PDB file of C-alpha atoms in Angstrom:
ATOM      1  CA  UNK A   1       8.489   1.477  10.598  1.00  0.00           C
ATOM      2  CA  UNK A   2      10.626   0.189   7.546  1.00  0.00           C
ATOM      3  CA  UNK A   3       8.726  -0.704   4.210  1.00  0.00           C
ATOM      4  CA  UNK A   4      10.236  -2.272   1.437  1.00  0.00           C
ATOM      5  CA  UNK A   5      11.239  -0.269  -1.503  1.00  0.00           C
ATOM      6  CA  UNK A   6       9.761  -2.432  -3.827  1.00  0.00           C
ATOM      7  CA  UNK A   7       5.716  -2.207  -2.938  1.00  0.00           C
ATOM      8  CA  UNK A   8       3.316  -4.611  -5.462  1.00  0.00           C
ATOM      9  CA  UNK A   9      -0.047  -3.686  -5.954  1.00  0.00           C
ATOM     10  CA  UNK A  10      -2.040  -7.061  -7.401  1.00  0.00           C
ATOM     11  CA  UNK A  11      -5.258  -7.460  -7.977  1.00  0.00           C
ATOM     12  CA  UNK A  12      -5.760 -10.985  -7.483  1.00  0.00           C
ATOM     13  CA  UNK A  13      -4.260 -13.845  -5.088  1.00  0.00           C
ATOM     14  CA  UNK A  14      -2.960 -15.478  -8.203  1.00  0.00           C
ATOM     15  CA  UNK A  15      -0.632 -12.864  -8.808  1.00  0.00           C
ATOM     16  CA  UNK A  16       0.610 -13.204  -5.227  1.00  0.00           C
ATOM     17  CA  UNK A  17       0.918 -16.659  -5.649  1.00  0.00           C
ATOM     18  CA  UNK A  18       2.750 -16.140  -9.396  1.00  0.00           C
ATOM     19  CA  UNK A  19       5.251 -13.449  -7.345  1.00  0.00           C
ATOM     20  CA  UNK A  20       5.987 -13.312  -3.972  1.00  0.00           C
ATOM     21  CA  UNK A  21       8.016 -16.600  -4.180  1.00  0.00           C
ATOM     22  CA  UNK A  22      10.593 -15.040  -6.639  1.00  0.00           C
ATOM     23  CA  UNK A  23      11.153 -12.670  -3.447  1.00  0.00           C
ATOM     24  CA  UNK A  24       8.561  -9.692  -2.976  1.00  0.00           C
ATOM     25  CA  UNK A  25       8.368  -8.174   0.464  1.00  0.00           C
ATOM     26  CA  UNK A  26       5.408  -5.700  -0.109  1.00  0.00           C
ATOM     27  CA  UNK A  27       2.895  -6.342  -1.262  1.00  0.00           C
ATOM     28  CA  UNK A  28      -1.286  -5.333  -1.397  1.00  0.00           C
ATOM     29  CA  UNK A  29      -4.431  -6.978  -2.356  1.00  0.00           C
ATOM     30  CA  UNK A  30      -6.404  -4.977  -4.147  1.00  0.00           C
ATOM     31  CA  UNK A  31      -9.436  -6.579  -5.692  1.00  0.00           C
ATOM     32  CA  UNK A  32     -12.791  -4.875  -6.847  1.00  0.00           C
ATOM     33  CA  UNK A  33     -16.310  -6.511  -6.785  1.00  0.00           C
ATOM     34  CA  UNK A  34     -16.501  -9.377  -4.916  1.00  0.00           C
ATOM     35  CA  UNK A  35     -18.421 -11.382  -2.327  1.00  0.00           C
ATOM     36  CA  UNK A  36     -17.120 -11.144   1.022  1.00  0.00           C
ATOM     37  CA  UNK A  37     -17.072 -15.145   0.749  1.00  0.00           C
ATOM     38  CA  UNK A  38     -14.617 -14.590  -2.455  1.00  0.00           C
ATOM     39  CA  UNK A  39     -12.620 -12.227  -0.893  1.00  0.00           C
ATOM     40  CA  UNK A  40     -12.084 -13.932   2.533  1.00  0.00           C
ATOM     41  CA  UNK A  41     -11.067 -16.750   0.351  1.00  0.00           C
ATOM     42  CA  UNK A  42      -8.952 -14.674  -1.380  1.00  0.00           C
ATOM     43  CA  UNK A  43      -7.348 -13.016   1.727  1.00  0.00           C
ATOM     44  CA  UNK A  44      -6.993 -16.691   3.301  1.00  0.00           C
ATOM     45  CA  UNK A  45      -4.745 -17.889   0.268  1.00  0.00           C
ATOM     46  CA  UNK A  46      -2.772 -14.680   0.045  1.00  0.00           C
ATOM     47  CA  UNK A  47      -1.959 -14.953   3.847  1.00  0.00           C
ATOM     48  CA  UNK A  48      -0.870 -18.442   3.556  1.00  0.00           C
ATOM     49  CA  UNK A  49       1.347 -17.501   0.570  1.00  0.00           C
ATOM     50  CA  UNK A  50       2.700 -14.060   2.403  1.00  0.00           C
ATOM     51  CA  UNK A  51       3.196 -16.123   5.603  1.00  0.00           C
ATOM     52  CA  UNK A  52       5.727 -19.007   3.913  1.00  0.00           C
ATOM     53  CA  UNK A  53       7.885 -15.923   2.325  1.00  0.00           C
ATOM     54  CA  UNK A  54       8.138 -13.639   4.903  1.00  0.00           C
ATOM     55  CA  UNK A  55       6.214 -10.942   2.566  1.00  0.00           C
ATOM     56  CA  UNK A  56       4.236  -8.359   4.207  1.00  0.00           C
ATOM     57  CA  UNK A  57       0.294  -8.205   2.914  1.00  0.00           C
ATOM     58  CA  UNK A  58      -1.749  -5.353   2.787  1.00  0.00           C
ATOM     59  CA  UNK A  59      -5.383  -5.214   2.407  1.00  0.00           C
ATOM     60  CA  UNK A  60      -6.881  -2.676   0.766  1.00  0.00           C
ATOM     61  CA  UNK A  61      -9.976  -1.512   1.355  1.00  0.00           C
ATOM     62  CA  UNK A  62     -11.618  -4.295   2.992  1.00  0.00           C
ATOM     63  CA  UNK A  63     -10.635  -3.523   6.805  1.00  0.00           C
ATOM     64  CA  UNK A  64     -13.431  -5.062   8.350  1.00  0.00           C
ATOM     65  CA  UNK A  65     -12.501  -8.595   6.514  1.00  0.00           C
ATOM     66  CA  UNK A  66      -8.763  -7.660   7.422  1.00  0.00           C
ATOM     67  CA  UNK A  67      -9.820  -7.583  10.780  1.00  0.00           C
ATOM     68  CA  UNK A  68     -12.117 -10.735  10.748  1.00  0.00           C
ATOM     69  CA  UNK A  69      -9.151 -12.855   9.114  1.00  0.00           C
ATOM     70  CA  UNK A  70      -6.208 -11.466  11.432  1.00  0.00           C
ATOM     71  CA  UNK A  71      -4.458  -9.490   8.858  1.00  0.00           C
ATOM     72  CA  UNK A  72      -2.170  -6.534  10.010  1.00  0.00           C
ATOM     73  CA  UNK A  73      -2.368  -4.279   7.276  1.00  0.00           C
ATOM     74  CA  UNK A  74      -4.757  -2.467   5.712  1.00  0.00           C
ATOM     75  CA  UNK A  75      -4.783   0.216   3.194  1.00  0.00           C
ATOM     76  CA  UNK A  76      -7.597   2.811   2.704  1.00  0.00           C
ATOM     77  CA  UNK A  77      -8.375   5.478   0.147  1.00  0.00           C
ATOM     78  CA  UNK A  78      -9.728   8.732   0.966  1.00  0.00           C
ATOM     79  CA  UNK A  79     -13.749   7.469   0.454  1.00  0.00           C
ATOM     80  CA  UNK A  80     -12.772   4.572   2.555  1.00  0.00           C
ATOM     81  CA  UNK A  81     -10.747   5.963   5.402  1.00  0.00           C
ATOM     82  CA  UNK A  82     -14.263   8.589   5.453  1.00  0.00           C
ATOM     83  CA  UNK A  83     -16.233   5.625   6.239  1.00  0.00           C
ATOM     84  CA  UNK A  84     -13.617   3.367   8.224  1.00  0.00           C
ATOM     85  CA  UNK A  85     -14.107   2.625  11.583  1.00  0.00           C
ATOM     86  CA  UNK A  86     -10.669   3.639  12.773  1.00  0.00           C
ATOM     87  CA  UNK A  87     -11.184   2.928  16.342  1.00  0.00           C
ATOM     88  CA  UNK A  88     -12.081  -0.920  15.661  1.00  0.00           C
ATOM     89  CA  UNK A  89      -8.677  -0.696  12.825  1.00  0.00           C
ATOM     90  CA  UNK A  90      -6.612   0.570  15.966  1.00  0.00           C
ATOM     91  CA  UNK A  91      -7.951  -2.124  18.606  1.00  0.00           C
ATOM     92  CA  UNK A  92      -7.458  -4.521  16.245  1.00  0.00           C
ATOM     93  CA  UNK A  93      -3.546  -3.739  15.793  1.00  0.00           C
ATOM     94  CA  UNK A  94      -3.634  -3.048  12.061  1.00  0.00           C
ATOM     95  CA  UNK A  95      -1.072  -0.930  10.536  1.00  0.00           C
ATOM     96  CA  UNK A  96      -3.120   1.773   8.397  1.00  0.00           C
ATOM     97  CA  UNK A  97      -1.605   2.980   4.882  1.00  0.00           C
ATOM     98  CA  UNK A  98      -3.097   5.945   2.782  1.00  0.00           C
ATOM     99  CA  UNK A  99      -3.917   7.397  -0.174  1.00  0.00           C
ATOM    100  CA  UNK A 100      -3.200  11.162  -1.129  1.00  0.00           C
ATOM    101  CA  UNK A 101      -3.334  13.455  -4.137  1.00  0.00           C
ATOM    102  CA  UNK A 102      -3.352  16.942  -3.250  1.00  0.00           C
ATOM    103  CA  UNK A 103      -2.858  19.006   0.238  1.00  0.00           C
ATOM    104  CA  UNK A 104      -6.417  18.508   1.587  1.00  0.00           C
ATOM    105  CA  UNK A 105      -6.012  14.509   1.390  1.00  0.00           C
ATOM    106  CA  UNK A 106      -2.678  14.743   2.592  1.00  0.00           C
ATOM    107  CA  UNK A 107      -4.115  16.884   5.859  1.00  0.00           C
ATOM    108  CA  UNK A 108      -6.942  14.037   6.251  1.00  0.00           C
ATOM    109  CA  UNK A 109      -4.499  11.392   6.242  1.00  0.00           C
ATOM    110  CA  UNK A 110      -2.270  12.594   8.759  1.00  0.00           C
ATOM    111  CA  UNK A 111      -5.085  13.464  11.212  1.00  0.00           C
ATOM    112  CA  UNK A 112      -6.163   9.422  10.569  1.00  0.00           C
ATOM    113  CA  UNK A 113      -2.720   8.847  12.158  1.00  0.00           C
ATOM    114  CA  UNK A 114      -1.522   6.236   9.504  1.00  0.00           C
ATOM    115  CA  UNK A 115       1.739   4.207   9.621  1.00  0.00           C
ATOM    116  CA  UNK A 116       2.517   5.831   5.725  1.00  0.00           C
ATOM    117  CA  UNK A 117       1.316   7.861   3.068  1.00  0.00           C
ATOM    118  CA  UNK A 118       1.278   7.181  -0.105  1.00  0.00           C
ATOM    119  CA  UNK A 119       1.579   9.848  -3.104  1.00  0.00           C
ATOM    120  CA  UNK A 120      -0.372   9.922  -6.588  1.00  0.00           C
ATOM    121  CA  UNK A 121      -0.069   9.685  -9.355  1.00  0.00           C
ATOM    122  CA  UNK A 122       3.679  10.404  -9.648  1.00  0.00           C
ATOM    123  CA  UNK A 123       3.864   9.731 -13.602  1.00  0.00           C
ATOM    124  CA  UNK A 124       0.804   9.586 -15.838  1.00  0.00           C
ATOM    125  CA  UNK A 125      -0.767   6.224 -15.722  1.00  0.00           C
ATOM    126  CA  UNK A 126      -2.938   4.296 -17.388  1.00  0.00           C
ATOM    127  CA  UNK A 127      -4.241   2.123 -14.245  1.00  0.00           C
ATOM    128  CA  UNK A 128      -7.357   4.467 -13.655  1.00  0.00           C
ATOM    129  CA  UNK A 129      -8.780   7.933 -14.877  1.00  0.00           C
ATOM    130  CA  UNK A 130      -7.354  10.168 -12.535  1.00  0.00           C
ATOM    131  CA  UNK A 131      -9.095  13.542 -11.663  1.00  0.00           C
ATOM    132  CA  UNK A 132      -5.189  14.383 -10.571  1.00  0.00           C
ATOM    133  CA  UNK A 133      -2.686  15.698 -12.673  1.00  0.00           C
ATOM    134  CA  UNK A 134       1.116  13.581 -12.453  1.00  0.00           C
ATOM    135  CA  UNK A 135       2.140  14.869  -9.214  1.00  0.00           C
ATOM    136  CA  UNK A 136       5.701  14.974 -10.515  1.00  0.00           C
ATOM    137  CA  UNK A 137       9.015  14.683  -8.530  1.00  0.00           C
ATOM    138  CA  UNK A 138       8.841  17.956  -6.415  1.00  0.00           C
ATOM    139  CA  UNK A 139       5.387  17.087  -4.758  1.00  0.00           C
ATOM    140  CA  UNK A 140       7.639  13.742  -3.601  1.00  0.00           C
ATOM    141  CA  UNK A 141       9.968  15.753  -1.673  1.00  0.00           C
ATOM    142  CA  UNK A 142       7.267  18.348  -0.434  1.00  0.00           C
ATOM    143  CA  UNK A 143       5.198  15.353   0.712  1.00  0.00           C
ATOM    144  CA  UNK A 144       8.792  14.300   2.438  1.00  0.00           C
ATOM    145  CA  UNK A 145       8.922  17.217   4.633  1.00  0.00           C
ATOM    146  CA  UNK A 146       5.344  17.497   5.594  1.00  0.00           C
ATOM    147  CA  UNK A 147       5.076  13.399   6.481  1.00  0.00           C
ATOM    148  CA  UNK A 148       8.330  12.814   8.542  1.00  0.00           C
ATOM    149  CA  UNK A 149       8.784  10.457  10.009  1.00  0.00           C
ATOM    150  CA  UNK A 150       6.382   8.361   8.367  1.00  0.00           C
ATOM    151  CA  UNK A 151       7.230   6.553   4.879  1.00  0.00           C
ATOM    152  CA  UNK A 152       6.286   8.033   2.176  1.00  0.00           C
ATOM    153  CA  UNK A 153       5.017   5.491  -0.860  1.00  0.00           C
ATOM    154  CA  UNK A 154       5.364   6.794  -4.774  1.00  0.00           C
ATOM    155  CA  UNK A 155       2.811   5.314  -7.324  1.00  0.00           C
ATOM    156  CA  UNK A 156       1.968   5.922 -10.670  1.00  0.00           C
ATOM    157  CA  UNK A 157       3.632   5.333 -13.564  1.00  0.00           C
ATOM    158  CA  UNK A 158       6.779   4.165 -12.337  1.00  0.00           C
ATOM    159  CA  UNK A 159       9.149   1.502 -14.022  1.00  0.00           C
ATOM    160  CA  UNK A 160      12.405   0.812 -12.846  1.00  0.00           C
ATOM    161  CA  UNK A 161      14.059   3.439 -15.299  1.00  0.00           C
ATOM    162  CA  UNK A 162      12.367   6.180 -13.025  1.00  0.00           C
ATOM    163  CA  UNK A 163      13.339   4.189  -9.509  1.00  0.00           C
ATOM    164  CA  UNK A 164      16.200   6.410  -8.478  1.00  0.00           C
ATOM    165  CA  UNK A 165      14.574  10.026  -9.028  1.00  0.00           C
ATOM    166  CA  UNK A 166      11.799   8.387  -6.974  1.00  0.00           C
ATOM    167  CA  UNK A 167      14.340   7.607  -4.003  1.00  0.00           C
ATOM    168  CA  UNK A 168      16.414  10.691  -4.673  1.00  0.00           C
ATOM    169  CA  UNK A 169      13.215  12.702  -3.686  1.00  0.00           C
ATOM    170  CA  UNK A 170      12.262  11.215  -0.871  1.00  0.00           C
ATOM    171  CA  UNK A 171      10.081   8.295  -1.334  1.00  0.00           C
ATOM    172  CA  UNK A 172      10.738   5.031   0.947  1.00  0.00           C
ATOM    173  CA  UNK A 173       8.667   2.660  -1.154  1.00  0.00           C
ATOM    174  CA  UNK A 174       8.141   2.475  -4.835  1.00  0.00           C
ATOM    175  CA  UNK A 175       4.923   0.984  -5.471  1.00  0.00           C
ATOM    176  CA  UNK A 176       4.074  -0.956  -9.218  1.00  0.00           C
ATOM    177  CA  UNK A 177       1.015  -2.317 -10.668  1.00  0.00           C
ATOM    178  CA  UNK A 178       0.957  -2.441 -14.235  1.00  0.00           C
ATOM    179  CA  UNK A 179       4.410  -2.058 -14.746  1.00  0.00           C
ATOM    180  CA  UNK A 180       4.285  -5.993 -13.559  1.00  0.00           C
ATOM    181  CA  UNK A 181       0.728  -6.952 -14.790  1.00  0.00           C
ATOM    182  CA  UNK A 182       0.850  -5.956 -18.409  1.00  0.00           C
ATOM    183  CA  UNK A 183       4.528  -7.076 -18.556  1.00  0.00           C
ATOM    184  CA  UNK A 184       5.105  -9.605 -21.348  1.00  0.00           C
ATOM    185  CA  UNK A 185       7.027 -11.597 -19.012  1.00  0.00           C
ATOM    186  CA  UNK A 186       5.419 -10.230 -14.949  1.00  0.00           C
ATOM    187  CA  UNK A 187       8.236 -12.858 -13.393  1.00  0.00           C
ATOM    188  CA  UNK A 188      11.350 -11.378 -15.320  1.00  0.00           C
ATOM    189  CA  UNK A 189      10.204  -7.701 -14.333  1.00  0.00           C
ATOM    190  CA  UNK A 190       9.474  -8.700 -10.454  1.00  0.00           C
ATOM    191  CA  UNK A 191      13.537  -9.762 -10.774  1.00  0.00           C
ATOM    192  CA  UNK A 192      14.133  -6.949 -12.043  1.00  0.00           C
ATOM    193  CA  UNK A 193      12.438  -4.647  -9.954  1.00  0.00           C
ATOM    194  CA  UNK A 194      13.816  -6.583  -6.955  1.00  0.00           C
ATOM    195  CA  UNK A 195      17.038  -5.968  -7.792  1.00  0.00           C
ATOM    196  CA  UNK A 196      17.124  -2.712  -9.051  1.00  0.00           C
ATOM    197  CA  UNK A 197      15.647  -1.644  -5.657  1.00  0.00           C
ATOM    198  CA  UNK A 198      18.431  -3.449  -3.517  1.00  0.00           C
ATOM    199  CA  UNK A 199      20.332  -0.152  -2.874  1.00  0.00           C
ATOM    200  CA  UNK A 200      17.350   0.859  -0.706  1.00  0.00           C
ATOM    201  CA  UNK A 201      16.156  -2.354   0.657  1.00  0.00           C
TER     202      UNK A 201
END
């Protein structure tokens, strides 16, 4: 399986909306606190938006909804993939991503038998407290080795001034949150991004 370089993490189906026309490929739903009546609704939209430019959308968290509305992606932290049912994700057809921070996470994850791994936090970031220190570039290409064949997803801190170490040591996607979000202009940086990931795409 092939991911797009360029991997956006939003935390709302406006931003999907806002985005994915200008030509994202990746791209996850990650929202926090909400009815499951919000959230399907949410889902529903970004679907409909994904759908109409060929963008691929990944749940996270919320596999049971992603199974309910059809979805066929879903992406799981450690606390979640404990607590996943990943026998119903599996005879559902959803692709599984997940998240990893040190060696033990990395071994749980790849006994969940997930369609990629992700790696965190590359750079310092100012998304969430982190009990993690920046993984730095070296844990990327040690992550490379140990995941193979799978993709391997960098996150964390990254801009498009730090997109080619990422590549250069071994990561297949580059995923962005508030790189984009806080961005005075979110649209102008999405071009950028999109195009300054090209090489790889």
């Amino acid at each position: 399986m092939k991911l797009d370089p360029f991997y956006l993490i939003v935390d709302s189906v406006r931003w999907i909306e806002r985005l994915v026309p200008l030509g994202v490929k990746l791209v996850q739903l990650r929202i926090k606190e909400q009815s499951d009546e919000e959230l399907r609704g949410e889902i529903r939209r970004a679907k409909a938006v994904c759908a109409a430019h060929q963008c691929q959308l990944i749940v996270n968290d919320y596999w049971r909804l992603a199974i309910e509305e059809a979805c066929d992606f879903v992406h799981l932290g450690q606390e979640d993939l404990a607590a996943a049912d990943r026998d119903a994700i599996r005879a559902a057809g959803l692709k599984l991503g997940v998240s990893t921070h040190d060696e033990a996470e990395l071994e749980t994850a790849l006994a969940a038998a997930p369609d990629y791994v992700a790696l965190g936090p590359i750079y310092p970031t100012i998304l969430k407290q982190m009990k993690w220190a920046p993984q730095g570039l070296a844990r990327l290409s040690t992550w490379r080795e140990r995941v193979s064949p799978l993709p391997l997803v960098a996150i964390g801190g990254l801009n498009p001034e730090r997109i080619d170490g990422v590549f250069a040591h071994g990561a297949d996607s580059a995923a962005v949150v508030t790189d984009i979000t806080l961005n005075a202009d979110p649209e102008a940086r999405t071009q950028e991004w999109i195009r300054k990931t090209a090489a790889w795409r």
